[in-house]
């Protein structure tokens, strides 16, 4: 096995491990972002006179 093949194999393994972690992190952050957006919307609704 050449060093290039070894590197490609390592990169593939890393991708398999990091992809779910990345997705999980994105979901966690998007959840927080959605909460922030809803909070901002609520505040602006309160500020607007009906």
Coordinates of N, CA and C in Angstrom, one line a residue:
X1 N 0.8 -1.2 0.0 CA 0.0 0.0 0.0 C 0.9 1.3 0.0
X2 N 0.7 2.1 -0.9 CA 1.5 3.3 -1.0 C 0.9 4.4 0.0
X3 N 1.7 5.4 0.2 CA 1.3 6.4 1.1 C 0.1 7.2 0.7
X4 N -0.1 7.3 -0.6 CA -1.3 8.0 -1.2 C -2.5 7.2 -0.9
X5 N -2.5 5.9 -1.1 CA -3.6 5.0 -0.8 C -3.9 5.0 0.7
X6 N -2.9 5.1 1.5 CA -3.1 5.1 3.0 C -3.7 6.4 3.4
X7 N -3.3 7.5 2.7 CA -3.9 8.8 3.0 C -5.4 8.8 2.6
X8 N -5.7 8.3 1.4 CA -7.1 8.2 1.0 C -8.0 7.4 1.9
X9 N -7.4 6.3 2.4 CA -8.1 5.4 3.3 C -8.4 6.1 4.6
X10 N -7.4 6.8 5.1 CA -7.5 7.6 6.4 C -8.6 8.7 6.2
X11 N -8.5 9.4 5.1 CA -9.5 10.5 4.8 C -10.9 9.9 4.8
X12 N -11.1 8.8 4.1 CA -12.4 8.1 4.0 C -12.9 7.8 5.4
X13 N -12.0 7.2 6.3 CA -12.4 6.8 7.6 C -12.8 8.0 8.4
X14 N -12.0 9.1 8.3 CA -12.3 10.4 9.0 C -13.6 10.9 8.5
X15 N -13.9 10.8 7.3 CA -15.2 11.4 6.7 C -16.4 10.6 7.3
X16 N -16.2 9.3 7.4 CA -17.3 8.4 8.0 C -17.5 8.8 9.5
X17 N -16.5 9.1 10.2 CA -16.6 9.5 11.6 C -17.1 10.9 11.8
X18 N -16.6 11.8 11.0 CA -16.9 13.3 11.2 C -18.2 13.7 10.6
X19 N -18.7 13.0 9.6 CA -20.0 13.4 8.9 C -21.1 13.4 9.9
X20 N -21.4 12.3 10.7 CA -22.5 12.3 11.6 C -22.3 13.3 12.7
X21 N -21.1 13.6 13.1 CA -20.8 14.5 14.1 C -21.1 15.9 13.6
X22 N -20.8 16.2 12.4 CA -21.0 17.5 11.7 C -22.5 17.7 11.6
X23 N -23.3 16.7 11.2 CA -24.7 16.7 11.1 C -25.3 17.0 12.5
X24 N -24.9 16.3 13.5 CA -25.4 16.5 14.9 C -25.1 17.9 15.3
X25 N -23.9 18.4 15.1 CA -23.6 19.8 15.5 C -24.5 20.8 14.8
X26 N -24.7 20.6 13.5 CA -25.5 21.5 12.7 C -26.9 21.5 13.2
X27 N -27.5 20.3 13.6 CA -28.8 20.2 14.1 C -28.9 21.0 15.5
X28 N -27.9 20.8 16.3 CA -27.9 21.5 17.6 C -27.9 23.0 17.4
X29 N -27.0 23.4 16.5 CA -26.9 24.9 16.3 C -28.1 25.4 15.7
X30 N -28.7 24.7 14.7 CA -29.9 25.2 14.0 C -31.0 25.3 15.0
X31 N -31.1 24.4 16.0 CA -32.1 24.4 17.0 C -32.0 25.7 17.8
X32 N -30.8 26.0 18.2 CA -30.5 27.2 19.0 C -30.8 28.5 18.2
X33 N -30.4 28.5 16.9 CA -30.7 29.6 16.0 C -32.2 29.8 15.8
X34 N -33.0 28.7 15.7 CA -34.4 28.8 15.5 C -35.0 29.4 16.8
X35 N -34.5 29.0 18.0 CA -35.0 29.6 19.2 C -34.7 31.1 19.3
X36 N -33.5 31.5 18.9 CA -33.2 32.9 18.8 C -34.1 33.7 17.9
X37 N -34.4 33.1 16.7 CA -35.2 33.8 15.8 C -36.7 34.0 16.4
X38 N -37.2 32.9 17.0 CA -38.5 33.0 17.6 C -38.5 34.0 18.7
X39 N -37.5 34.1 19.5 CA -37.4 35.1 20.6 C -37.4 36.5 20.0
X40 N -36.7 36.7 18.9 CA -36.6 38.0 18.3 C -38.0 38.4 17.7
X41 N -38.7 37.4 17.1 CA -40.0 37.6 16.5 C -41.0 38.0 17.6
X42 N -40.9 37.3 18.8 CA -41.8 37.6 19.9 C -41.6 39.0 20.4
X43 N -40.3 39.4 20.5 CA -40.0 40.7 21.0 C -40.5 41.8 20.1
X44 N -40.3 41.6 18.8 CA -40.8 42.6 17.8 C -42.3 42.6 17.8
X45 N -43.0 41.5 18.0 CA -44.4 41.5 18.1 C -44.9 42.3 19.2
X46 N -44.2 42.2 20.4 CA -44.6 42.9 21.6 C -44.4 44.4 21.4
X47 N -43.3 44.8 20.7 CA -43.0 46.2 20.4 C -44.0 46.8 19.4
X48 N -44.5 46.0 18.5 CA -45.4 46.6 17.5 C -46.8 46.8 18.2
X49 N -47.3 48.1 18.1 CA -48.7 48.3 18.6 C -49.7 47.7 17.7
X50 N -50.7 47.1 18.3 CA -51.8 46.4 17.5 C -53.0 47.3 17.5

